[in-house]
Amino acid sequence: MTKKQKDKPDIVAVAKAAGVSISTVSRSFNHPELLKPATRKKIDRAVQRLGYIRNRAAQVMHGRRSGTIGLVVPTIDNAIFAELIQSFSDGLDQQGFTMLIASHGFDLDREYKMLRKLMEHRVDGLALIGLEHSEATYQLIEQQGVPTVAIWNYSDEARLSCVGAQNSEAGRLAARHLLDLGHRDIGLVFPDPVGNDRAHDRLHGALSELRREKIKVPEEWQLQASYSIADSKRASLSLLGRSPRPSAILCGNDIIAQGVLYAAKRLGIAVPGELSIMGIGDFKGSGEIEPSLSTIRIPAKRIGALAAKQIADAVTGKSAGTTATNYELSILIRDSTATPSGMANT
Amino acid sequence: MTKKQKDKPDIVAVAKAAGVSISTVSRSFNHPELLKPATRKKIDRAVQRLGYIRNRAAQVMHGRRSGTIGLVVPTIDNAIFAELIQSFSDGLDQQGFTMLIASHGFDLDREYKMLRKLMEHRVDGLALIGLEHSEATYQLIEQQGVPTVAIWNYSDEARLSCVGAQNSEAGRLAARHLLDLGHRDIGLVFPDPVGNDRAHDRLHGALSELRREKIKVPEEWQLQASYSIADSKRASLSLLGRSPRPSAILCGNDIIAQGVLYAAKRLGIAVPGELSIMGIGDFKGSGEIEPSLSTIRIPAKRIGALAAKQIADAVTGKSAGTTATNYELSILIRDSTATPSGMANT
DNA sequence: AATAGTTTTGCAAATGTTTTCATTTTTGGC
DNA sequence: GCCAAAAATGAAAACATTTGCAAAACTATT
């Protein structure tokens, strides 16, 4: 073939094909209103004919934005984040951004590496989950000056802009609900709080509320389970198989609660008759499970959408400085919690 | 603040700080073995001190690969794809790639737009879900010559490399299982097959198997539900509330099956005693539900991992040409299916 | 038909990196 | 110490685009 054959057409090829200069082609993309309609049409046709697609990399080199936002999450394949990621992605898309995503499996050192990787790609902005990050991570963000938003957690003394809810409050509310129902024998199933401030905060919120009522949770009623139905079912099978067993179980999130629910069902323990189960999160489907899951609602969709808008605004200069948005939590009393059986007829 | 203040340090700044030439700095990244250890150390220190992060955009301009792979999915927030996306992402990460992701909500025209968007970012490779795409999409891929893999579906006459399973076979197997158990009154709950070849193929596989046994599914036993527990529960509540009702329901996937299961539970219909429920997919947690879900296993994790490897190999030139990989399906007989009650004691 | 605007277009520099080729420095054998 | 060979480094071109500035092409006014 001639000179071009394997490689993609560039703006020069388009210019030649349209019989105009490179600058004119460039302008037809960036400031079309400056062109004579006839010229614009010529260029459009050439673009069409050649199958030209603009090269963002070259634009970035000019100080243009890359049009990408990096999202770093612990895991993707987890009901917890799926809704959030979707709404975040949709929000970005609306603003013309593309999402680069990386996961670190709850390993904060890997998180740091992922951040660097995304920065090499010159993302215009970044989103992380939670506010617990390695010092290196925080320093990197500050040093590089990449607009960043922390999702899912709220703190008024956060080092980053954040959009989320108070997880300690979520834990507290969940505990409160069980206490209000009259439960005193309460078990806890939570994920490993290391490197996971959401879990940590929820657990401590719950524990502090229980402590206020002078309730102690025996060591063997405090279980750890990863964010998986299988894991939580396995863990709680042993807890529920023993005697005495708690009259209620407070779970670190709805997935764990689902596992506990199935464990109870497997053991023939009636929910909520003999055992109340409380979740946190209100994941998709939590209201449809039978019995439907009582839980603390954290509005993932709205959080994701707002986070997208915030980071986009920060990038485009529509806003500056750090902001902290706290979403109110609400308690959803459904069918998995009830008055403990011993008190049923008081 | 001398000359540089707001902008990120570049390779020139590093070179100056380290007292070497630009080329040497570049080499220290790309061919460190060519440098004298002392020089390398000087550069490393300068990089450290300045907080320099390489600029991929500039590398891309040099004909280097961008190190990104684009993934276009119908939705992210769906258990269906979550596992797949995670393993795909992990696989890419291992090979040093970063994932750009975009979702189109089962709209093939939007899919095309997303593809273009990703191509502007000069992704090295692309992954799509399924083999049904608009003609424009196929042409774009061929014209641009971006290595592409279709995930989740298999066909030996596919226009793209593919890694997946035969969805029609999955439908067939699911139907076969119910037939083998003795069911004749079978309901179907599937998602809208438009723009969704996975659903389409499964449905038709199932229908053809039923036809082989001369079984007709009444119109009112064929329901449509989106991939959501809520939707499928709602839809099947009406189906199951009527009389006569089927003795078994075959579902387009495990999420839908879950919805049907909860509907049955709500109505006090025993599963599998009075109603068998068959899923497709074997999603995370399907085995832990009570009763555990009989389903057709599609190995999402392995498919995602292999797809990642394939696309990485195609990009790095380790392989060429199109390939088609078919994963075998297996049937998982668990507790949600049984002999229909009328035949219980034959 | 010439002038003064105004609109449209082109030229060339700049962006951050890699790489080829040339040059300088180092090494080791004598 | 000297020389050839080997190792390490540097200079400059190339990549695809944007944009400030200048030139050219129109328009309307006289």
PDB file of C-alpha atoms (C1' of nucleotides) in Angstrom, chain A residues 20-21 23-24 27 35-36 39 61-62, chain C residues 8-17:
ATOM      1  CA  VAL A  20      -7.560  22.136   4.479  1.00  0.00           C
ATOM      2  CA  SER A  21      -4.894  22.733   7.045  1.00  0.00           C
ATOM      3  CA  SER A  23      -5.406  23.664  12.375  1.00  0.00           C
ATOM      4  CA  THR A  24      -8.713  23.903  10.629  1.00  0.00           C
ATOM      5  CA  ARG A  27     -10.821  23.671  15.142  1.00  0.00           C
ATOM      6  CA  LEU A  35     -15.621  27.419  10.676  1.00  0.00           C
ATOM      7  CA  LYS A  36     -17.484  28.143   7.527  1.00  0.00           C
ATOM      8  CA  THR A  39     -15.495  23.714   5.369  1.00  0.00           C
ATOM      9  CA  MET A  61      -0.064  16.454  25.997  1.00  0.00           C
ATOM     10  CA  HIS A  62      -1.351  19.916  25.366  1.00  0.00           C
TER      11      HIS A  62
ATOM     12  C1'  DT C   8     -11.953  32.289   8.006  1.00  0.00           C
ATOM     13  C1'  DT C   9      -7.819  29.853   7.518  1.00  0.00           C
ATOM     14  C1'  DG C  10      -2.860  28.592   7.839  1.00  0.00           C
ATOM     15  C1'  DC C  11       1.872  28.586  10.000  1.00  0.00           C
ATOM     16  C1'  DA C  12       4.682  27.203  13.505  1.00  0.00           C
ATOM     17  C1'  DA C  13       5.723  26.492  18.254  1.00  0.00           C
ATOM     18  C1'  DA C  14       4.832  23.777  22.101  1.00  0.00           C
ATOM     19  C1'  DT C  15       3.567  19.627  24.791  1.00  0.00           C
ATOM     20  C1'  DG C  16       6.467  14.974  27.322  1.00  0.00           C
ATOM     21  C1'  DT C  17       8.282  11.156  25.991  1.00  0.00           C
TER      22       DT C  17
END
